[in-house]
mmCIF file of C-alpha atoms and ligand atoms in Angstrom:
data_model
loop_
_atom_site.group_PDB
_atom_site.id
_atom_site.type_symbol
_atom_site.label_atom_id
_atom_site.label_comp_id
_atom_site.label_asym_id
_atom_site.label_seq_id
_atom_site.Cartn_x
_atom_site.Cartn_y
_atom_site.Cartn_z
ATOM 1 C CA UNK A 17 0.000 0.000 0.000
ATOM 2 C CA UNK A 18 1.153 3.118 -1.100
ATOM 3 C CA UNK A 19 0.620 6.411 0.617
ATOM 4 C CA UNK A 20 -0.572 9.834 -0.960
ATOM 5 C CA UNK A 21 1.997 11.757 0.679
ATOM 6 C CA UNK A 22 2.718 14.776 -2.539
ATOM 7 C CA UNK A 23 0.842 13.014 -4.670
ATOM 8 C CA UNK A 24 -0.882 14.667 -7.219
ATOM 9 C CA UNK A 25 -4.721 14.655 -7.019
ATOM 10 C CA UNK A 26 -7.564 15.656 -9.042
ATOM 11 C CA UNK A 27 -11.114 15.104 -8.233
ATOM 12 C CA UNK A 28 -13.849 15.825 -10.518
ATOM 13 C CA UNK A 29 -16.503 16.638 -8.616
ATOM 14 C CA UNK A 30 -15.153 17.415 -5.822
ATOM 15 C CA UNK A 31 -17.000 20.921 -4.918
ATOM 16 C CA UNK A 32 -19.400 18.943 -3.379
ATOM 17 C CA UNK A 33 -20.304 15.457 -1.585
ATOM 18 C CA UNK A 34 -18.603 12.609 -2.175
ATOM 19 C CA UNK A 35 -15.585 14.283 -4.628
ATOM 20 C CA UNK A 36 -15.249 16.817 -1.627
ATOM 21 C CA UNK A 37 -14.757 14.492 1.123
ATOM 22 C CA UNK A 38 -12.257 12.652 -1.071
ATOM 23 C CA UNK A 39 -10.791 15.755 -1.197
ATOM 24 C CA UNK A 40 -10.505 16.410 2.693
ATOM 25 C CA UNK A 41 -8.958 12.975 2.998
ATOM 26 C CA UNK A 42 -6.287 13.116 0.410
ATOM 27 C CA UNK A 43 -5.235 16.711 1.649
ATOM 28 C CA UNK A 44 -5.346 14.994 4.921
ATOM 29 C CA UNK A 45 -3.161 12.347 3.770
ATOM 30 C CA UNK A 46 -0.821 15.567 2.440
ATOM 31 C CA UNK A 47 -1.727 15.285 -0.889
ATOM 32 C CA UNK A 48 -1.565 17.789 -3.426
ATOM 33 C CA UNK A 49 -5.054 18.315 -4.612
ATOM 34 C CA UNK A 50 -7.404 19.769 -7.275
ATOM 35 C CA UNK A 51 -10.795 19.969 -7.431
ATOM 36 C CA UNK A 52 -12.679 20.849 -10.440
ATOM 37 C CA UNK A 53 -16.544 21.509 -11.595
ATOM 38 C CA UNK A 54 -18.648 23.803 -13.237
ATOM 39 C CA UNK A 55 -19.636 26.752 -10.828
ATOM 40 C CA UNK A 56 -16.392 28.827 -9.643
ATOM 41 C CA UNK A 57 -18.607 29.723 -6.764
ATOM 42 C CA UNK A 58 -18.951 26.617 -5.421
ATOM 43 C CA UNK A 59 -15.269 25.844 -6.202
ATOM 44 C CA UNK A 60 -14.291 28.989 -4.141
ATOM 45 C CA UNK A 61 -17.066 27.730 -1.233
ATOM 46 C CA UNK A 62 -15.040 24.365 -1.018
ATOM 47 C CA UNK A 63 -11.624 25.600 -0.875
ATOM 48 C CA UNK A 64 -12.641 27.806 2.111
ATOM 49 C CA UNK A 65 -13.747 24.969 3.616
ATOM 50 C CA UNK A 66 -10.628 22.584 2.778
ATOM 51 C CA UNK A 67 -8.024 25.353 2.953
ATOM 52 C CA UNK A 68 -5.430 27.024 1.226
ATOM 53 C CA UNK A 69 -3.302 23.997 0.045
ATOM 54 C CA UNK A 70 -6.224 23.159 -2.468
ATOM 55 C CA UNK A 71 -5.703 23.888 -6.339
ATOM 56 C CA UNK A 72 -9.441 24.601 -8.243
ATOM 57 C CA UNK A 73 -10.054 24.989 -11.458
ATOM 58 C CA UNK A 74 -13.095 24.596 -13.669
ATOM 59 C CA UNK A 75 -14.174 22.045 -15.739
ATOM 60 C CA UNK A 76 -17.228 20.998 -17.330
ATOM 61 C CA UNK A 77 -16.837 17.447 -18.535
ATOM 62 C CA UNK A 78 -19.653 16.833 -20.652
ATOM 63 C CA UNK A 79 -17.726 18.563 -23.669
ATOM 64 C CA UNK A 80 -14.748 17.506 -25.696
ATOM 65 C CA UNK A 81 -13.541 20.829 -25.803
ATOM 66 C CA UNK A 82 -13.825 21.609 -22.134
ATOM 67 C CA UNK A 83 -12.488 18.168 -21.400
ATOM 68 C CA UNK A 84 -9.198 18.923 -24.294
ATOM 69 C CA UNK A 85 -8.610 22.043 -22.751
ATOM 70 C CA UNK A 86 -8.164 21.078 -19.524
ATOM 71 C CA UNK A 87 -5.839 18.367 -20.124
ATOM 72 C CA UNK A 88 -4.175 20.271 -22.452
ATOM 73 C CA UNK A 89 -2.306 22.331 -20.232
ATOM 74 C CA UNK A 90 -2.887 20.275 -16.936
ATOM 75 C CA UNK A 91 0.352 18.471 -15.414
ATOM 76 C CA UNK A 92 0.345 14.555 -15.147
ATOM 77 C CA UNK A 93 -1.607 13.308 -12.162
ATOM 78 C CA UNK A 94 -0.562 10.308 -9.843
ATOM 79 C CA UNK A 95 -4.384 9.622 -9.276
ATOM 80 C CA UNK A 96 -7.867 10.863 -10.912
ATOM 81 C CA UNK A 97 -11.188 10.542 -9.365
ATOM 82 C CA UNK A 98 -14.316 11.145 -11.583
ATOM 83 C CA UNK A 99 -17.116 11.978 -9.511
ATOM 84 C CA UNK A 100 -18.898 14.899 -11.157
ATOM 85 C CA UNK A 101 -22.061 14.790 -12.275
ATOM 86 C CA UNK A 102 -25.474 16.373 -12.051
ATOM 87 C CA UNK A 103 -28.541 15.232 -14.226
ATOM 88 C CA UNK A 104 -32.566 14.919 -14.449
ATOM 89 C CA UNK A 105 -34.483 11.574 -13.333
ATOM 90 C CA UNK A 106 -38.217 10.409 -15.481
ATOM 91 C CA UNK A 107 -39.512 7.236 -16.941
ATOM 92 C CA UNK A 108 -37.913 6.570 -20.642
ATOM 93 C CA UNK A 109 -41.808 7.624 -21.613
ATOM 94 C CA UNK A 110 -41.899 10.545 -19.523
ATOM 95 C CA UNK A 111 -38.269 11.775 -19.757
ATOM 96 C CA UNK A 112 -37.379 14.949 -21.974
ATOM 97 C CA UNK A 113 -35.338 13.115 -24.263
ATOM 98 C CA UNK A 114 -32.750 15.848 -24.204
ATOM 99 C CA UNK A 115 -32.554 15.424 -20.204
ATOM 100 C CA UNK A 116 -31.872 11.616 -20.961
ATOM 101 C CA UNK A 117 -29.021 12.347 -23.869
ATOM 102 C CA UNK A 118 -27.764 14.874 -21.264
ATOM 103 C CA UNK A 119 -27.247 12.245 -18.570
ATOM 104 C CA UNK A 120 -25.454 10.102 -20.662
ATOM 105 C CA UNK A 121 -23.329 12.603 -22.169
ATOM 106 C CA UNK A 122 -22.132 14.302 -18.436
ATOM 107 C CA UNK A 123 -21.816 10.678 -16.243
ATOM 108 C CA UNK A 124 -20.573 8.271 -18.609
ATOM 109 C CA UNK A 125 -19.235 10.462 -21.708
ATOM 110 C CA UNK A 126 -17.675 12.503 -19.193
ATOM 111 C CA UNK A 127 -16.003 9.873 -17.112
ATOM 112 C CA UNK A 128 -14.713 8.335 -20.863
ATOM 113 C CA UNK A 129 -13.290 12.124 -22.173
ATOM 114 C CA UNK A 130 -11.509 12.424 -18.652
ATOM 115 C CA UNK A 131 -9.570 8.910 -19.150
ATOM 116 C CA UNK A 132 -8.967 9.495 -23.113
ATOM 117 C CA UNK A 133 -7.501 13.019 -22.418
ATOM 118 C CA UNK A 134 -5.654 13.074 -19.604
ATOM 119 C CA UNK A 135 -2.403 12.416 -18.520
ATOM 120 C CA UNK A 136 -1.573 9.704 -15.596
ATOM 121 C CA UNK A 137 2.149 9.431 -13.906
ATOM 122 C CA UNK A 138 3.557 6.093 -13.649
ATOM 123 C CA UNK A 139 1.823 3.960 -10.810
ATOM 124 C CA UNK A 140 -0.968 6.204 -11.070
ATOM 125 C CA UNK A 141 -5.011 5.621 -11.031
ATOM 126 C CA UNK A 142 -8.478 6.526 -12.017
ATOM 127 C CA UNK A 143 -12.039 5.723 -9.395
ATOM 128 C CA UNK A 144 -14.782 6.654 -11.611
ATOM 129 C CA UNK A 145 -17.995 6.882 -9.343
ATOM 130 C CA UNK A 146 -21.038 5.208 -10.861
ATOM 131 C CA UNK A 147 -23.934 3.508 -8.342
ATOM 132 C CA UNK A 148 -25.679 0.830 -7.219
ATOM 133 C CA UNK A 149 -28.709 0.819 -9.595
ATOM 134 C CA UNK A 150 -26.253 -0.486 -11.849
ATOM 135 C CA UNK A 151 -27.285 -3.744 -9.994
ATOM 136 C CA UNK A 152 -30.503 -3.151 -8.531
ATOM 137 C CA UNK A 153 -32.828 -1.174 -10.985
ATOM 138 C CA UNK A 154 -35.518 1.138 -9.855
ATOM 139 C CA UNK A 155 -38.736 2.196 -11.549
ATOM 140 C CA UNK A 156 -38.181 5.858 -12.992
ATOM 141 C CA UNK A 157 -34.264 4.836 -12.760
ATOM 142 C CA UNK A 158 -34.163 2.435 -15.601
ATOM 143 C CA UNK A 159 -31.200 5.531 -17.668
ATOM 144 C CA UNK A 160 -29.216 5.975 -14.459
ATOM 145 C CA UNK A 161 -28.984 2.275 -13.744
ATOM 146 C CA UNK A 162 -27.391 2.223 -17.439
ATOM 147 C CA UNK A 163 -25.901 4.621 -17.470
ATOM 148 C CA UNK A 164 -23.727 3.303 -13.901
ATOM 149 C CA UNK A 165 -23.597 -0.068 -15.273
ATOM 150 C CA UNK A 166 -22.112 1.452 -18.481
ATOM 151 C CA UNK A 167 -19.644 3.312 -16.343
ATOM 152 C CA UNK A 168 -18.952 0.101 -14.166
ATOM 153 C CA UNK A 169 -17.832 -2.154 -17.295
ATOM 154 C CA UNK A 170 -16.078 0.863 -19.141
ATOM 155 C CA UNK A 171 -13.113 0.999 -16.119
ATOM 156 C CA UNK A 172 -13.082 -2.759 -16.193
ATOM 157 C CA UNK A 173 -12.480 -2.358 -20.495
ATOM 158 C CA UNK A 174 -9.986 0.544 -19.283
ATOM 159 C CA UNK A 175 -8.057 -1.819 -16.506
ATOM 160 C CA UNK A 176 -7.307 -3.818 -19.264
ATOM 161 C CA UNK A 177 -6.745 -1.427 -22.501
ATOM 162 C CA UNK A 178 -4.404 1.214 -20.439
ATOM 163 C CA UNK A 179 -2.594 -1.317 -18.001
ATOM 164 C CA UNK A 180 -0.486 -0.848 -16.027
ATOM 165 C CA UNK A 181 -2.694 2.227 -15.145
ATOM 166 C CA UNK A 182 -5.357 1.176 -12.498
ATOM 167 C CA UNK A 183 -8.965 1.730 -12.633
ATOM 168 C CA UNK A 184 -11.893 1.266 -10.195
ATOM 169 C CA UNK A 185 -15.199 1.926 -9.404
ATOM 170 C CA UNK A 186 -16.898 2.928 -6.380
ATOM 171 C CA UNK A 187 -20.679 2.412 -6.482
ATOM 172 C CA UNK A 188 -22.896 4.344 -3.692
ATOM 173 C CA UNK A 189 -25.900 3.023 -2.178
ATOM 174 C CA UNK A 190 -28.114 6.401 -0.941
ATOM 175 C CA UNK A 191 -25.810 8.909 0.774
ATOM 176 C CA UNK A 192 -26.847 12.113 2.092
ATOM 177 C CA UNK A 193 -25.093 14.887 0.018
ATOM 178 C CA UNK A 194 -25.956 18.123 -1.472
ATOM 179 C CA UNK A 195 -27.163 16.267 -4.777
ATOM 180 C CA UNK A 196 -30.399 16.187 -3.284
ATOM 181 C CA UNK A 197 -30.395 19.823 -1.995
ATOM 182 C CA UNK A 198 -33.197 20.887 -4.276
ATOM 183 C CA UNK A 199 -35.832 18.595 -3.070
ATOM 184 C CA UNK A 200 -38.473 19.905 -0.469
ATOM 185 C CA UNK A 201 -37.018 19.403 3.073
ATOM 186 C CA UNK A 202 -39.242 17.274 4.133
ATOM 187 C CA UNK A 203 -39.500 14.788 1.449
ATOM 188 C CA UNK A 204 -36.327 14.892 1.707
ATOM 189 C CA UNK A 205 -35.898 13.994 5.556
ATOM 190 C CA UNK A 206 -38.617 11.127 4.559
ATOM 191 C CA UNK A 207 -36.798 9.670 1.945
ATOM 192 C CA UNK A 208 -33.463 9.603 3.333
ATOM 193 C CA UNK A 209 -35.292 8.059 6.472
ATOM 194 C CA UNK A 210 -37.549 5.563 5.199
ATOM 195 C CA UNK A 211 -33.950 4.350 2.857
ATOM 196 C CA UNK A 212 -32.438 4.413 6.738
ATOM 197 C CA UNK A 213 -35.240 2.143 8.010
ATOM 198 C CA UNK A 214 -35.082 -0.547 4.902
ATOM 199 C CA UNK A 215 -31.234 -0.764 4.833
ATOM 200 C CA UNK A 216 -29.494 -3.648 7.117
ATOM 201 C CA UNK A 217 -26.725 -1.048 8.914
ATOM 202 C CA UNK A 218 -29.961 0.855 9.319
ATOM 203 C CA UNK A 219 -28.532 4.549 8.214
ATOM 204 C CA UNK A 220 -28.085 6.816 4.789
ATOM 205 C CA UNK A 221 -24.605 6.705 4.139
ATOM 206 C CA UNK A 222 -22.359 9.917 4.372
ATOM 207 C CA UNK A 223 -20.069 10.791 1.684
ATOM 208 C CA UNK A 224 -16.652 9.971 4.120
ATOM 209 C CA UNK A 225 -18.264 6.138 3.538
ATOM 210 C CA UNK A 226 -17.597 6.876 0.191
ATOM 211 C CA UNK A 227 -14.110 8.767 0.292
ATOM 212 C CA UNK A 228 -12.586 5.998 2.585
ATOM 213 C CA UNK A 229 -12.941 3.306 0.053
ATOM 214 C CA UNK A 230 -11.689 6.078 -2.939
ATOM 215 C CA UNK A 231 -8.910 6.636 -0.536
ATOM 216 C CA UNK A 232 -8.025 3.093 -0.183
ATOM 217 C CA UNK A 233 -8.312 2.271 -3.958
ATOM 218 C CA UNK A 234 -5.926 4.760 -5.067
ATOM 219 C CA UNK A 235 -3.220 3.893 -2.101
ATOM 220 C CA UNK A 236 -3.811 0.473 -2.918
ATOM 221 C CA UNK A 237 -1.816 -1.144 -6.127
ATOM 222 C CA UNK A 238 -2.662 -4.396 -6.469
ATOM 223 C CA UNK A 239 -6.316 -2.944 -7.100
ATOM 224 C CA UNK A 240 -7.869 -2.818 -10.631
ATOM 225 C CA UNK A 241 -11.119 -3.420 -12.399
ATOM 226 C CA UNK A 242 -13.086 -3.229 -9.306
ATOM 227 C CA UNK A 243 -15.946 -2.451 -8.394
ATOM 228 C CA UNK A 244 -17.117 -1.908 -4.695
ATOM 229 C CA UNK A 245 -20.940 -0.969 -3.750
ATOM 230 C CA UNK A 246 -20.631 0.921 -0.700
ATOM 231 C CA UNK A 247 -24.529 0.538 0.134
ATOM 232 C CA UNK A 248 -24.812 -0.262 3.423
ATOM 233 C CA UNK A 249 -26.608 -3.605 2.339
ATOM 234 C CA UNK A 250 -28.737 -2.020 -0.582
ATOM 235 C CA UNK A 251 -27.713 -4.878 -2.660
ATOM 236 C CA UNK A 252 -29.097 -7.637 -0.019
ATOM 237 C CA UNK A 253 -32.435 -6.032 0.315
HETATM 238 N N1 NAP B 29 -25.600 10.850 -3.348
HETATM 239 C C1 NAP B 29 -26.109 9.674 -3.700
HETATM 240 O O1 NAP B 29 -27.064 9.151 -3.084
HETATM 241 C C2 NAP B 29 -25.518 8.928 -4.868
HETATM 242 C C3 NAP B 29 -25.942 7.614 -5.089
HETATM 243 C C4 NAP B 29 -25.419 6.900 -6.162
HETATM 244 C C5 NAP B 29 -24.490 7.498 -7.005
HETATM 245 N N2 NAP B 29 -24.100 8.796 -6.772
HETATM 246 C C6 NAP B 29 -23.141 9.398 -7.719
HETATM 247 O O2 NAP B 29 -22.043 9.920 -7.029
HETATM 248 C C7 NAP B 29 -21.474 11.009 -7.779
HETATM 249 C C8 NAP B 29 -21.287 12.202 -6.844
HETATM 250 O O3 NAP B 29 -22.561 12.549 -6.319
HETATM 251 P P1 NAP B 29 -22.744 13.444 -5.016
HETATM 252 O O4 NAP B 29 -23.873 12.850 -4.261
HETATM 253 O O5 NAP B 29 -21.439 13.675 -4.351
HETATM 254 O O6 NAP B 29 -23.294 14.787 -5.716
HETATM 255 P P2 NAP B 29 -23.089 16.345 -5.426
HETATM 256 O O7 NAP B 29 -22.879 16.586 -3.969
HETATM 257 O O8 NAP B 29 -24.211 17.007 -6.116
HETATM 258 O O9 NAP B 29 -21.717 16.674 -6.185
HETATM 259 C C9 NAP B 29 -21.630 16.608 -7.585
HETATM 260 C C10 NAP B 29 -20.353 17.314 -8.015
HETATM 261 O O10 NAP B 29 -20.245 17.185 -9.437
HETATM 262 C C11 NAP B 29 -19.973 18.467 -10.005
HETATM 263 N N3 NAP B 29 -20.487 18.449 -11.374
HETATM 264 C C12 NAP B 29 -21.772 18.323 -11.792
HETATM 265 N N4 NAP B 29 -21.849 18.351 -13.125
HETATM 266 C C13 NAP B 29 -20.576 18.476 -13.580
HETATM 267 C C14 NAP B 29 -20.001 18.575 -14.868
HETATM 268 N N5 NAP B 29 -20.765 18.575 -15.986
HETATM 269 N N6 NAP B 29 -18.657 18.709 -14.972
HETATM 270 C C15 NAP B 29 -17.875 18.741 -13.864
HETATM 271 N N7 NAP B 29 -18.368 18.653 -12.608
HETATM 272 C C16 NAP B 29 -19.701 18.532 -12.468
HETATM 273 C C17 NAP B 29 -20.675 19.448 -9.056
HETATM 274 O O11 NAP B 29 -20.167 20.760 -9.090
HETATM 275 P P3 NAP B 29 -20.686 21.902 -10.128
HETATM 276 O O12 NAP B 29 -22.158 22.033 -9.933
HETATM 277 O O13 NAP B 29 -19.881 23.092 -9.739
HETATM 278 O O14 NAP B 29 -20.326 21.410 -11.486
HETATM 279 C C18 NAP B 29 -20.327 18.798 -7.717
HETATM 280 O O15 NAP B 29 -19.014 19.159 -7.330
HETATM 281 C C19 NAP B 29 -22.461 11.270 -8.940
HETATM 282 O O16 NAP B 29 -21.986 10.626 -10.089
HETATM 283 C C20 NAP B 29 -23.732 10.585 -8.469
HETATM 284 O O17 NAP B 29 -24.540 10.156 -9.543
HETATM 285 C C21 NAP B 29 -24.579 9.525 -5.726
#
């Protein structure tokens, strides 16, 4: 096991929720981090939070452009976590078909643009973040869980196609983060509660429940083509 002492970090995504708290650990760890996303306020927000040592810049992955830019003057990273992504739920009859395309295009296309443009140092890794309706569809879910399942087999291709770089997956169960932070408070509080109630550890998870094993899959280097659903037993249920 390697440890992320100056290691260069970059986490997509990680303004907010689970990219953010991957953030706080690797600084933690005293790694040399960036975080990137779209909104240069919320970018500004975070690194107030995590503190000076933290490097943002923007990035919106869902174009090639955006995506070639980045990389194009960006330094080679030891380690690259993909967790950025923000789209609309519906039934594939109800869905705006743009909203679907859209999706598609910022969680899997974006994840794939990230790993065909940049840069990794030697000994260095990806964690693309997908979820666990990959394995356990939902009604009005039916894109996401194809979109994660997509996402899930593309690092596994990618283990493979770019060895010796590493790539895993971590796949979240429910975890309470900002991503829900337009919903009404209440159903809110209800849904996360009633997900508590159903789930065998019998909480939400946080996003640290999702950093930890991020954390552990870039230190570790015998790790590659994984995929771990960090669910609190949503699988089993
Ligand atoms: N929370 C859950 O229950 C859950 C469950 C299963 C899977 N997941 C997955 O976990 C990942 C992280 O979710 P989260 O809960 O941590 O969400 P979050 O708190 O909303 O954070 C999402 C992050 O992605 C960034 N982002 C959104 N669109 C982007 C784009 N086009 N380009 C670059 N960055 C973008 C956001 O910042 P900007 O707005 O500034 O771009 C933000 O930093 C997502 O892929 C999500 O689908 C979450």
């Amino acid at each position: 096991m390697t440890n992320l002492e100056g290691k260069k970090i970059l986490v997509i995504g990680g303004s907010s929720g689970i990219g953010y708290a991957t953030a706080a650990g690797a600084l933690a760890d005293g790694a040399k981090v960036t975080i990137a996303s779209r909104s240069e306020d919320k970018l500004r927000a975070a690194k107030a939070l995590l503190g000076g040592r933290v490097e943002i810049r923007r990035l919106d992955v869902s174009t090639d452009a955006a995506v070639e830019a980045f990389f194009g003057d960006a330094p080679a990273y030891d380690h690259i976590v993909v967790s950025g992504a923000a789209f609309k739920f519906g039934t594939v009859r109800d869905q705006n078909i743009d909203d679907a395309y859209a999706a598609m295009n910022v969680k899997f296309w974006g994840a794939y643009r990230v790993a065909r443009n940049a840069t990794v140092a030697p000994g260095g890794s990806f964690v693309f973040v997908s979820g666990f309706l990959s394995r356990r569809p939902k009604p009005n879910m039916a894109l996401v869980g194809a979109i994660n399942a997509a996402l899930e087999t593309l690092a596994q291709g990618l283990a493979l196609e770019m060895a010796p770089v590493r790539f895993n997956v971590v796949s979240p169960g429910i975890i309470d983060t900002p991503t829900r932070a337009a919903m009404p408070a209440e159903a809110r509080k209800t849904l996360l509660e009633n997900a508590a109630k159903s789930l065998p550890v019998k909480r939400v998870g946080q996003a640290e429940d999702c950093a930890e094993q991020i954390l552990l899959m870039l230190r570790n280097t015998f790790m590659t083509g994984s995929v771990v659903y960090i669910d609190g037993g949503g699988l089993l249920v």
